Each structure stands twice: as C-alpha cells, then as structure tokens.
C-alpha cells in the first residue's frame, strides 16, 4: 500500500480511537435523556408558570436549560404554553435556552472543551436567551 | 495527548457509572420503572448512529486533509470575518445531537480552531433549517425570522465575549 493509503487508514484509526474514548460519556447522556423524557411530562412543565411576566421569562429560561431533547419537543411545549396564556417572552426564553443551554450535556462539554469555556458558554447562552426573548417580542410588537 | 484521551475515558466511565447507578436505584425502588427510559434511550441511540458515523468519517477526513496550517487560516486567529461566517454556516448545517460533535470540535481546536468560533458553531446549531416549517407552524413567519436574526447576532456576541475572556488563545479552552 502506498503512503497516502497508509496515512488515510492512520487518520481513520485515530478518529475511531478518539471517538471510542467519548463513547462512555455519550452513552451516559443518552441514558440520562431517557429518564428525562419519561419522567418530566408536558403537564409538569406547564404547571410551573405563574402569570408573572418577569418570573415566567426567567422560569422559561431555567426550564429550557434543564430540559433537553429534540427542538421539536420545545416547539410543541412552547405552543401548548402559549395556548395556556403563558407570555411569549417566557415561551421564547424557554425554546431558546432549550436549544442553546445544555445542563445535561454540560459534563461532556466540560470534558471535551474545558471547564471555563463550557460553564461561561452555558451561562452566557442562558443570559442571552432572556435578552433575545425580550428583544424578539419587542421587535415583533413594533414590526408586526 | 494520550493522557488527555485517558482522562476523557476515565471521567466518561465515571459519568456512565453514575447514570447506571441511578437506573439501579430506580430498579430497586420499582423494577418496572426503568424499561420505558431504557427503551427511549435505545431509540435515541439508534437515531444518532448515522450522526456518529458521519462525525467519525468527518474526523477521519479532517485528520487526513486538514492540517493545522489550513485550520489556522480558515478557523484560527488569522481567519477574520471569513472564520466567523464559516462557523455560523457550519453550525446551522450540522446535524444530530450536540454532544456527538464535541470530540470533533476538540480535534479541530487542537489543530488551531479559535475558542470563539467553537462557541459560534455551538450556538448556531440551535438554528435548524429542516425544523423551521414546524417552528413557523407554531409561532408564525415573523417570529421565526426575527428570532433567527437575533440568534445569529447573539452567537457572534457570545463568541466575542468568550474570546475576550479566554484571550482568544487556543490553550485556554
């Protein structure tokens, strides 16, 4: 085999080896997600909101940060929350933090990308989910 | 490098052990309580298998083709606006669960990718083109457009802040 072929095999060997090191943490996260999806129901989430605009926006961001899964689930829950008269501020911060903050994935992020980076990134994403939710709703009120 | 890999494996096994312990406790409390979560987990695992394969293939090709010099040029300290745009686009078009991408990003980072661009990539993963019709169905077109614009802007702000905190240095992640 020529040296190019050997280099390619070596590159893939390194990739598989690198990924196999990550497999245990990925399996752990998947098992944790299984628990979340079964034991944290839509009704439980909806019942948390109070009607207070500021509190609900903060609660939305906190809930979205804790919960995780496919973004579609957050849209469905968000739609239900809107139908239950939860404010658009709260729903927006909820769907935003759902996709940008990941407490369940945090151990993995810390492990691969470093503690300082992972914690700062998640904190910033949390704060930005509140700021963007306010900006989005205010912009919509002006534009639409 | 071997040490870092061992560390990942070591902590990963601890984490997996902790989650398995949770399942064991649940099983002892009620033997039927773990079947549903296990089934859901299995479904998630089956769903992400194609993404895992894609990430391994990407890692393999990036090991082969992407030399630190190229990474530094397009995603490193000298990449400029081009790097930010690339990170935004790659974030939006990337598929699958976020945690599957961590090893790939770690690899790119080792080769010189800026921390700010890793943050931009991760933030923009929240924008999923195939899911936009569902989002529009629930929240309407104006909401989705406004939110997407703010999200891209927020990703850049987050990247800039992280760059300042970490001094833009690849060693600080």
PDB file of N, CA, C and O in Angstrom, chain A residues 40-110:
ATOM      1  N   UNK A  40     -40.269  13.584  33.028  1.00  0.00           N
ATOM      2  CA  UNK A  40     -40.639  15.006  33.023  1.00  0.00           C
ATOM      3  C   UNK A  40     -41.671  15.220  31.916  1.00  0.00           C
ATOM      4  O   UNK A  40     -41.335  15.259  30.739  1.00  0.00           O
ATOM      5  N   UNK A  41     -42.943  15.305  32.297  1.00  0.00           N
ATOM      6  CA  UNK A  41     -44.021  15.371  31.303  1.00  0.00           C
ATOM      7  C   UNK A  41     -44.363  16.817  30.927  1.00  0.00           C
ATOM      8  O   UNK A  41     -43.990  17.751  31.637  1.00  0.00           O
ATOM      9  N   UNK A  42     -45.099  16.967  29.822  1.00  0.00           N
ATOM     10  CA  UNK A  42     -45.541  18.294  29.355  1.00  0.00           C
ATOM     11  C   UNK A  42     -46.370  18.991  30.438  1.00  0.00           C
ATOM     12  O   UNK A  42     -46.228  20.188  30.674  1.00  0.00           O
ATOM     13  N   UNK A  43     -47.265  18.237  31.091  1.00  0.00           N
ATOM     14  CA  UNK A  43     -48.142  18.813  32.128  1.00  0.00           C
ATOM     15  C   UNK A  43     -47.325  19.380  33.284  1.00  0.00           C
ATOM     16  O   UNK A  43     -47.637  20.443  33.821  1.00  0.00           O
ATOM     17  N   UNK A  44     -46.293  18.644  33.673  1.00  0.00           N
ATOM     18  CA  UNK A  44     -45.432  19.110  34.773  1.00  0.00           C
ATOM     19  C   UNK A  44     -44.806  20.453  34.412  1.00  0.00           C
ATOM     20  O   UNK A  44     -44.702  21.356  35.243  1.00  0.00           O
ATOM     21  N   UNK A  45     -44.381  20.578  33.149  1.00  0.00           N
ATOM     22  CA  UNK A  45     -43.720  21.813  32.707  1.00  0.00           C
ATOM     23  C   UNK A  45     -44.713  22.982  32.702  1.00  0.00           C
ATOM     24  O   UNK A  45     -44.441  24.054  33.234  1.00  0.00           O
ATOM     25  N   UNK A  46     -45.913  22.748  32.115  1.00  0.00           N
ATOM     26  CA  UNK A  46     -46.915  23.807  32.001  1.00  0.00           C
ATOM     27  C   UNK A  46     -47.339  24.328  33.373  1.00  0.00           C
ATOM     28  O   UNK A  46     -47.565  25.525  33.554  1.00  0.00           O
ATOM     29  N   UNK A  47     -47.432  23.423  34.357  1.00  0.00           N
ATOM     30  CA  UNK A  47     -47.955  23.806  35.682  1.00  0.00           C
ATOM     31  C   UNK A  47     -47.006  24.736  36.461  1.00  0.00           C
ATOM     32  O   UNK A  47     -47.402  25.348  37.441  1.00  0.00           O
ATOM     33  N   UNK A  48     -45.773  24.863  35.998  1.00  0.00           N
ATOM     34  CA  UNK A  48     -44.792  25.668  36.737  1.00  0.00           C
ATOM     35  C   UNK A  48     -44.999  27.179  36.556  1.00  0.00           C
ATOM     36  O   UNK A  48     -44.728  27.961  37.452  1.00  0.00           O
ATOM     37  N   UNK A  49     -45.540  27.593  35.392  1.00  0.00           N
ATOM     38  CA  UNK A  49     -45.645  29.036  35.107  1.00  0.00           C
ATOM     39  C   UNK A  49     -46.721  29.728  35.949  1.00  0.00           C
ATOM     40  O   UNK A  49     -47.771  29.134  36.240  1.00  0.00           O
ATOM     41  N   UNK A  50     -46.434  31.020  36.341  1.00  0.00           N
ATOM     42  CA  UNK A  50     -47.273  31.694  37.335  1.00  0.00           C
ATOM     43  C   UNK A  50     -48.165  32.801  36.769  1.00  0.00           C
ATOM     44  O   UNK A  50     -49.153  33.176  37.384  1.00  0.00           O
ATOM     45  N   UNK A  51     -47.812  33.364  35.617  1.00  0.00           N
ATOM     46  CA  UNK A  51     -48.564  34.506  35.077  1.00  0.00           C
ATOM     47  C   UNK A  51     -47.804  35.814  35.245  1.00  0.00           C
ATOM     48  O   UNK A  51     -48.111  36.811  34.605  1.00  0.00           O
ATOM     49  N   UNK A  52     -46.785  35.812  36.104  1.00  0.00           N
ATOM     50  CA  UNK A  52     -45.929  36.990  36.287  1.00  0.00           C
ATOM     51  C   UNK A  52     -44.929  37.046  35.140  1.00  0.00           C
ATOM     52  O   UNK A  52     -44.174  36.094  34.929  1.00  0.00           O
ATOM     53  N   UNK A  53     -44.946  38.178  34.391  1.00  0.00           N
ATOM     54  CA  UNK A  53     -44.160  38.282  33.155  1.00  0.00           C
ATOM     55  C   UNK A  53     -42.669  38.036  33.369  1.00  0.00           C
ATOM     56  O   UNK A  53     -42.059  37.222  32.672  1.00  0.00           O
ATOM     57  N   UNK A  54     -42.089  38.742  34.351  1.00  0.00           N
ATOM     58  CA  UNK A  54     -40.645  38.627  34.575  1.00  0.00           C
ATOM     59  C   UNK A  54     -40.283  37.242  35.112  1.00  0.00           C
ATOM     60  O   UNK A  54     -39.374  36.582  34.620  1.00  0.00           O
ATOM     61  N   UNK A  55     -41.047  36.803  36.110  1.00  0.00           N
ATOM     62  CA  UNK A  55     -40.796  35.492  36.722  1.00  0.00           C
ATOM     63  C   UNK A  55     -40.889  34.383  35.672  1.00  0.00           C
ATOM     64  O   UNK A  55     -40.063  33.478  35.621  1.00  0.00           O
ATOM     65  N   UNK A  56     -41.942  34.476  34.830  1.00  0.00           N
ATOM     66  CA  UNK A  56     -42.160  33.441  33.824  1.00  0.00           C
ATOM     67  C   UNK A  56     -41.045  33.402  32.776  1.00  0.00           C
ATOM     68  O   UNK A  56     -40.662  32.330  32.307  1.00  0.00           O
ATOM     69  N   UNK A  57     -40.540  34.601  32.404  1.00  0.00           N
ATOM     70  CA  UNK A  57     -39.446  34.642  31.424  1.00  0.00           C
ATOM     71  C   UNK A  57     -38.209  33.954  32.003  1.00  0.00           C
ATOM     72  O   UNK A  57     -37.554  33.149  31.335  1.00  0.00           O
ATOM     73  N   UNK A  58     -37.936  34.251  33.271  1.00  0.00           N
ATOM     74  CA  UNK A  58     -36.800  33.627  33.953  1.00  0.00           C
ATOM     75  C   UNK A  58     -37.030  32.117  34.101  1.00  0.00           C
ATOM     76  O   UNK A  58     -36.143  31.303  33.821  1.00  0.00           O
ATOM     77  N   UNK A  59     -38.258  31.759  34.502  1.00  0.00           N
ATOM     78  CA  UNK A  59     -38.602  30.346  34.659  1.00  0.00           C
ATOM     79  C   UNK A  59     -38.470  29.597  33.327  1.00  0.00           C
ATOM     80  O   UNK A  59     -37.987  28.470  33.283  1.00  0.00           O
ATOM     81  N   UNK A  60     -38.916  30.279  32.254  1.00  0.00           N
ATOM     82  CA  UNK A  60     -38.820  29.681  30.912  1.00  0.00           C
ATOM     83  C   UNK A  60     -37.377  29.356  30.582  1.00  0.00           C
ATOM     84  O   UNK A  60     -37.061  28.259  30.111  1.00  0.00           O
ATOM     85  N   UNK A  61     -36.484  30.326  30.868  1.00  0.00           N
ATOM     86  CA  UNK A  61     -35.060  30.123  30.581  1.00  0.00           C
ATOM     87  C   UNK A  61     -34.472  29.008  31.455  1.00  0.00           C
ATOM     88  O   UNK A  61     -33.685  28.185  30.970  1.00  0.00           O
ATOM     89  N   UNK A  62     -34.884  28.969  32.721  1.00  0.00           N
ATOM     90  CA  UNK A  62     -34.357  27.930  33.623  1.00  0.00           C
ATOM     91  C   UNK A  62     -34.834  26.540  33.168  1.00  0.00           C
ATOM     92  O   UNK A  62     -34.043  25.602  33.056  1.00  0.00           O
ATOM     93  N   UNK A  63     -36.144  26.459  32.897  1.00  0.00           N
ATOM     94  CA  UNK A  63     -36.699  25.161  32.473  1.00  0.00           C
ATOM     95  C   UNK A  63     -36.057  24.660  31.182  1.00  0.00           C
ATOM     96  O   UNK A  63     -35.678  23.495  31.058  1.00  0.00           O
ATOM     97  N   UNK A  64     -35.943  25.588  30.217  1.00  0.00           N
ATOM     98  CA  UNK A  64     -35.341  25.227  28.932  1.00  0.00           C
ATOM     99  C   UNK A  64     -33.898  24.773  29.085  1.00  0.00           C
ATOM    100  O   UNK A  64     -33.413  23.937  28.324  1.00  0.00           O
ATOM    101  N   UNK A  65     -33.209  25.337  30.101  1.00  0.00           N
ATOM    102  CA  UNK A  65     -31.809  24.955  30.330  1.00  0.00           C
ATOM    103  C   UNK A  65     -31.699  23.554  30.923  1.00  0.00           C
ATOM    104  O   UNK A  65     -30.774  22.802  30.615  1.00  0.00           O
ATOM    105  N   UNK A  66     -32.666  23.227  31.802  1.00  0.00           N
ATOM    106  CA  UNK A  66     -32.617  21.916  32.463  1.00  0.00           C
ATOM    107  C   UNK A  66     -33.079  20.825  31.507  1.00  0.00           C
ATOM    108  O   UNK A  66     -32.467  19.769  31.409  1.00  0.00           O
ATOM    109  N   UNK A  67     -34.190  21.124  30.803  1.00  0.00           N
ATOM    110  CA  UNK A  67     -34.748  20.111  29.908  1.00  0.00           C
ATOM    111  C   UNK A  67     -33.936  20.054  28.627  1.00  0.00           C
ATOM    112  O   UNK A  67     -33.282  21.013  28.247  1.00  0.00           O
ATOM    113  N   UNK A  68     -34.015  18.925  27.996  1.00  0.00           N
ATOM    114  CA  UNK A  68     -33.250  18.786  26.760  1.00  0.00           C
ATOM    115  C   UNK A  68     -33.947  17.795  25.829  1.00  0.00           C
ATOM    116  O   UNK A  68     -34.899  17.143  26.227  1.00  0.00           O
ATOM    117  N   UNK A  69     -33.480  17.724  24.621  1.00  0.00           N
ATOM    118  CA  UNK A  69     -34.090  16.812  23.649  1.00  0.00           C
ATOM    119  C   UNK A  69     -34.213  17.485  22.310  1.00  0.00           C
ATOM    120  O   UNK A  69     -33.629  18.546  22.072  1.00  0.00           O
ATOM    121  N   UNK A  70     -35.005  16.883  21.427  1.00  0.00           N
ATOM    122  CA  UNK A  70     -35.199  17.424  20.096  1.00  0.00           C
ATOM    123  C   UNK A  70     -35.871  18.801  20.180  1.00  0.00           C
ATOM    124  O   UNK A  70     -36.815  18.974  20.945  1.00  0.00           O
ATOM    125  N   UNK A  71     -35.390  19.793  19.395  1.00  0.00           N
ATOM    126  CA  UNK A  71     -36.019  21.119  19.423  1.00  0.00           C
ATOM    127  C   UNK A  71     -37.519  21.069  19.141  1.00  0.00           C
ATOM    128  O   UNK A  71     -38.270  21.896  19.658  1.00  0.00           O
ATOM    129  N   UNK A  72     -37.971  20.078  18.334  1.00  0.00           N
ATOM    130  CA  UNK A  72     -39.407  19.980  18.011  1.00  0.00           C
ATOM    131  C   UNK A  72     -40.227  19.879  19.297  1.00  0.00           C
ATOM    132  O   UNK A  72     -41.286  20.493  19.424  1.00  0.00           O
ATOM    133  N   UNK A  73     -39.705  19.114  20.271  1.00  0.00           N
ATOM    134  CA  UNK A  73     -40.420  18.967  21.549  1.00  0.00           C
ATOM    135  C   UNK A  73     -40.593  20.329  22.205  1.00  0.00           C
ATOM    136  O   UNK A  73     -41.658  20.622  22.760  1.00  0.00           O
ATOM    137  N   UNK A  74     -39.561  21.175  22.126  1.00  0.00           N
ATOM    138  CA  UNK A  74     -39.669  22.506  22.753  1.00  0.00           C
ATOM    139  C   UNK A  74     -40.702  23.359  22.010  1.00  0.00           C
ATOM    140  O   UNK A  74     -41.403  24.159  22.629  1.00  0.00           O
ATOM    141  N   UNK A  75     -40.803  23.196  20.682  1.00  0.00           N
ATOM    142  CA  UNK A  75     -41.798  23.963  19.933  1.00  0.00           C
ATOM    143  C   UNK A  75     -43.205  23.523  20.339  1.00  0.00           C
ATOM    144  O   UNK A  75     -44.106  24.349  20.507  1.00  0.00           O
ATOM    145  N   UNK A  76     -43.383  22.200  20.476  1.00  0.00           N
ATOM    146  CA  UNK A  76     -44.702  21.674  20.844  1.00  0.00           C
ATOM    147  C   UNK A  76     -45.092  22.171  22.244  1.00  0.00           C
ATOM    148  O   UNK A  76     -46.195  22.682  22.447  1.00  0.00           O
ATOM    149  N   UNK A  77     -44.166  22.040  23.194  1.00  0.00           N
ATOM    150  CA  UNK A  77     -44.451  22.503  24.561  1.00  0.00           C
ATOM    151  C   UNK A  77     -44.685  24.016  24.541  1.00  0.00           C
ATOM    152  O   UNK A  77     -45.612  24.524  25.172  1.00  0.00           O
ATOM    153  N   UNK A  78     -43.844  24.747  23.781  1.00  0.00           N
ATOM    154  CA  UNK A  78     -43.990  26.205  23.660  1.00  0.00           C
ATOM    155  C   UNK A  78     -45.363  26.579  23.119  1.00  0.00           C
ATOM    156  O   UNK A  78     -46.013  27.495  23.631  1.00  0.00           O
ATOM    157  N   UNK A  79     -45.814  25.852  22.093  1.00  0.00           N
ATOM    158  CA  UNK A  79     -47.148  26.078  21.512  1.00  0.00           C
ATOM    159  C   UNK A  79     -48.236  25.862  22.560  1.00  0.00           C
ATOM    160  O   UNK A  79     -49.184  26.658  22.668  1.00  0.00           O
ATOM    161  N   UNK A  80     -48.095  24.789  23.327  1.00  0.00           N
ATOM    162  CA  UNK A  80     -49.078  24.490  24.387  1.00  0.00           C
ATOM    163  C   UNK A  80     -49.075  25.574  25.464  1.00  0.00           C
ATOM    164  O   UNK A  80     -50.117  25.969  25.962  1.00  0.00           O
ATOM    165  N   UNK A  81     -47.867  26.045  25.813  1.00  0.00           N
ATOM    166  CA  UNK A  81     -47.745  27.089  26.836  1.00  0.00           C
ATOM    167  C   UNK A  81     -48.435  28.366  26.366  1.00  0.00           C
ATOM    168  O   UNK A  81     -49.133  29.022  27.136  1.00  0.00           O
ATOM    169  N   UNK A  82     -48.270  28.703  25.076  1.00  0.00           N
ATOM    170  CA  UNK A  82     -48.923  29.898  24.530  1.00  0.00           C
ATOM    171  C   UNK A  82     -50.441  29.749  24.614  1.00  0.00           C
ATOM    172  O   UNK A  82     -51.149  30.700  24.962  1.00  0.00           O
ATOM    173  N   UNK A  83     -50.926  28.544  24.295  1.00  0.00           N
ATOM    174  CA  UNK A  83     -52.380  28.284  24.374  1.00  0.00           C
ATOM    175  C   UNK A  83     -52.887  28.417  25.811  1.00  0.00           C
ATOM    176  O   UNK A  83     -54.030  28.785  26.041  1.00  0.00           O
ATOM    177  N   UNK A  84     -51.982  28.115  26.767  1.00  0.00           N
ATOM    178  CA  UNK A  84     -52.353  28.240  28.189  1.00  0.00           C
ATOM    179  C   UNK A  84     -52.104  29.657  28.711  1.00  0.00           C
ATOM    180  O   UNK A  84     -52.018  29.874  29.925  1.00  0.00           O
ATOM    181  N   UNK A  85     -51.983  30.615  27.768  1.00  0.00           N
ATOM    182  CA  UNK A  85     -51.792  32.041  28.099  1.00  0.00           C
ATOM    183  C   UNK A  85     -50.479  32.371  28.797  1.00  0.00           C
ATOM    184  O   UNK A  85     -50.374  33.408  29.465  1.00  0.00           O
ATOM    185  N   UNK A  86     -49.485  31.514  28.670  1.00  0.00           N
ATOM    186  CA  UNK A  86     -48.148  31.864  29.158  1.00  0.00           C
ATOM    187  C   UNK A  86     -47.589  32.879  28.160  1.00  0.00           C
ATOM    188  O   UNK A  86     -47.807  32.762  26.955  1.00  0.00           O
ATOM    189  N   UNK A  87     -46.891  33.932  28.643  1.00  0.00           N
ATOM    190  CA  UNK A  87     -46.451  35.020  27.756  1.00  0.00           C
ATOM    191  C   UNK A  87     -45.443  34.546  26.708  1.00  0.00           C
ATOM    192  O   UNK A  87     -44.719  33.568  26.929  1.00  0.00           O
ATOM    193  N   UNK A  88     -45.425  35.296  25.582  1.00  0.00           N
ATOM    194  CA  UNK A  88     -44.477  34.970  24.513  1.00  0.00           C
ATOM    195  C   UNK A  88     -43.032  35.180  24.971  1.00  0.00           C
ATOM    196  O   UNK A  88     -42.116  34.507  24.501  1.00  0.00           O
ATOM    197  N   UNK A  89     -42.815  36.099  25.928  1.00  0.00           N
ATOM    198  CA  UNK A  89     -41.472  36.313  26.494  1.00  0.00           C
ATOM    199  C   UNK A  89     -40.975  34.996  27.111  1.00  0.00           C
ATOM    200  O   UNK A  89     -39.867  34.548  26.848  1.00  0.00           O
ATOM    201  N   UNK A  90     -41.839  34.397  27.933  1.00  0.00           N
ATOM    202  CA  UNK A  90     -41.469  33.163  28.641  1.00  0.00           C
ATOM    203  C   UNK A  90     -41.268  32.007  27.665  1.00  0.00           C
ATOM    204  O   UNK A  90     -40.304  31.234  27.788  1.00  0.00           O
ATOM    205  N   UNK A  91     -42.178  31.913  26.683  1.00  0.00           N
ATOM    206  CA  UNK A  91     -42.091  30.808  25.721  1.00  0.00           C
ATOM    207  C   UNK A  91     -40.820  30.941  24.879  1.00  0.00           C
ATOM    208  O   UNK A  91     -40.121  29.957  24.622  1.00  0.00           O
ATOM    209  N   UNK A  92     -40.497  32.185  24.484  1.00  0.00           N
ATOM    210  CA  UNK A  92     -39.297  32.395  23.664  1.00  0.00           C
ATOM    211  C   UNK A  92     -38.034  32.053  24.460  1.00  0.00           C
ATOM    212  O   UNK A  92     -37.138  31.378  23.941  1.00  0.00           O
ATOM    213  N   UNK A  93     -37.980  32.515  25.713  1.00  0.00           N
ATOM    214  CA  UNK A  93     -36.781  32.198  26.514  1.00  0.00           C
ATOM    215  C   UNK A  93     -36.691  30.685  26.747  1.00  0.00           C
ATOM    216  O   UNK A  93     -35.602  30.121  26.802  1.00  0.00           O
ATOM    217  N   UNK A  94     -37.867  30.027  26.848  1.00  0.00           N
ATOM    218  CA  UNK A  94     -37.901  28.572  27.050  1.00  0.00           C
ATOM    219  C   UNK A  94     -37.326  27.836  25.819  1.00  0.00           C
ATOM    220  O   UNK A  94     -36.408  27.018  25.955  1.00  0.00           O
ATOM    221  N   UNK A  95     -37.851  28.160  24.619  1.00  0.00           N
ATOM    222  CA  UNK A  95     -37.376  27.418  23.431  1.00  0.00           C
ATOM    223  C   UNK A  95     -35.919  27.772  23.093  1.00  0.00           C
ATOM    224  O   UNK A  95     -35.181  26.952  22.567  1.00  0.00           O
ATOM    225  N   UNK A  96     -35.531  29.018  23.432  1.00  0.00           N
ATOM    226  CA  UNK A  96     -34.145  29.427  23.163  1.00  0.00           C
ATOM    227  C   UNK A  96     -33.141  28.704  24.067  1.00  0.00           C
ATOM    228  O   UNK A  96     -32.126  28.185  23.596  1.00  0.00           O
ATOM    229  N   UNK A  97     -33.438  28.694  25.369  1.00  0.00           N
ATOM    230  CA  UNK A  97     -32.485  28.044  26.280  1.00  0.00           C
ATOM    231  C   UNK A  97     -32.503  26.536  26.082  1.00  0.00           C
ATOM    232  O   UNK A  97     -31.507  25.858  26.315  1.00  0.00           O
ATOM    233  N   UNK A  98     -33.648  25.998  25.632  1.00  0.00           N
ATOM    234  CA  UNK A  98     -33.733  24.557  25.326  1.00  0.00           C
ATOM    235  C   UNK A  98     -32.656  24.159  24.320  1.00  0.00           C
ATOM    236  O   UNK A  98     -32.017  23.128  24.454  1.00  0.00           O
ATOM    237  N   UNK A  99     -32.469  25.017  23.287  1.00  0.00           N
ATOM    238  CA  UNK A  99     -31.520  24.655  22.230  1.00  0.00           C
ATOM    239  C   UNK A  99     -30.106  25.221  22.424  1.00  0.00           C
ATOM    240  O   UNK A  99     -29.164  24.761  21.780  1.00  0.00           O
ATOM    241  N   UNK A 100     -29.962  26.235  23.297  1.00  0.00           N
ATOM    242  CA  UNK A 100     -28.615  26.820  23.413  1.00  0.00           C
ATOM    243  C   UNK A 100     -27.903  26.490  24.732  1.00  0.00           C
ATOM    244  O   UNK A 100     -26.695  26.612  24.825  1.00  0.00           O
ATOM    245  N   UNK A 101     -28.679  26.117  25.753  1.00  0.00           N
ATOM    246  CA  UNK A 101     -28.063  25.766  27.048  1.00  0.00           C
ATOM    247  C   UNK A 101     -28.278  24.273  27.271  1.00  0.00           C
ATOM    248  O   UNK A 101     -29.350  23.756  26.989  1.00  0.00           O
ATOM    249  N   UNK A 102     -27.271  23.598  27.776  1.00  0.00           N
ATOM    250  CA  UNK A 102     -27.431  22.151  27.987  1.00  0.00           C
ATOM    251  C   UNK A 102     -26.847  21.697  29.303  1.00  0.00           C
ATOM    252  O   UNK A 102     -25.649  21.418  29.383  1.00  0.00           O
ATOM    253  N   UNK A 103     -27.683  21.665  30.337  1.00  0.00           N
ATOM    254  CA  UNK A 103     -27.161  21.219  31.642  1.00  0.00           C
ATOM    255  C   UNK A 103     -26.854  19.727  31.622  1.00  0.00           C
ATOM    256  O   UNK A 103     -25.886  19.283  32.237  1.00  0.00           O
ATOM    257  N   UNK A 104     -27.687  18.957  30.908  1.00  0.00           N
ATOM    258  CA  UNK A 104     -27.459  17.506  30.840  1.00  0.00           C
ATOM    259  C   UNK A 104     -26.140  17.209  30.115  1.00  0.00           C
ATOM    260  O   UNK A 104     -25.383  16.329  30.508  1.00  0.00           O
ATOM    261  N   UNK A 105     -25.881  18.003  29.058  1.00  0.00           N
ATOM    262  CA  UNK A 105     -24.657  17.758  28.274  1.00  0.00           C
ATOM    263  C   UNK A 105     -23.427  18.435  28.879  1.00  0.00           C
ATOM    264  O   UNK A 105     -22.322  18.244  28.374  1.00  0.00           O
ATOM    265  N   UNK A 106     -23.641  19.254  29.920  1.00  0.00           N
ATOM    266  CA  UNK A 106     -22.524  20.040  30.480  1.00  0.00           C
ATOM    267  C   UNK A 106     -21.297  19.186  30.873  1.00  0.00           C
ATOM    268  O   UNK A 106     -20.170  19.569  30.547  1.00  0.00           O
ATOM    269  N   UNK A 107     -21.503  18.027  31.544  1.00  0.00           N
ATOM    270  CA  UNK A 107     -20.306  17.226  31.880  1.00  0.00           C
ATOM    271  C   UNK A 107     -19.484  16.858  30.645  1.00  0.00           C
ATOM    272  O   UNK A 107     -18.252  16.908  30.676  1.00  0.00           O
ATOM    273  N   UNK A 108     -20.184  16.533  29.557  1.00  0.00           N
ATOM    274  CA  UNK A 108     -19.478  16.173  28.319  1.00  0.00           C
ATOM    275  C   UNK A 108     -18.763  17.387  27.742  1.00  0.00           C
ATOM    276  O   UNK A 108     -17.608  17.296  27.301  1.00  0.00           O
ATOM    277  N   UNK A 109     -19.448  18.537  27.767  1.00  0.00           N
ATOM    278  CA  UNK A 109     -18.842  19.749  27.210  1.00  0.00           C
ATOM    279  C   UNK A 109     -17.594  20.146  28.017  1.00  0.00           C
ATOM    280  O   UNK A 109     -16.570  20.532  27.444  1.00  0.00           O
ATOM    281  N   UNK A 110     -17.697  20.017  29.336  1.00  0.00           N
ATOM    282  CA  UNK A 110     -16.548  20.341  30.204  1.00  0.00           C
ATOM    283  C   UNK A 110     -15.375  19.422  29.866  1.00  0.00           C
ATOM    284  O   UNK A 110     -14.233  19.859  29.720  1.00  0.00           O
TER     285      UNK A 110
END
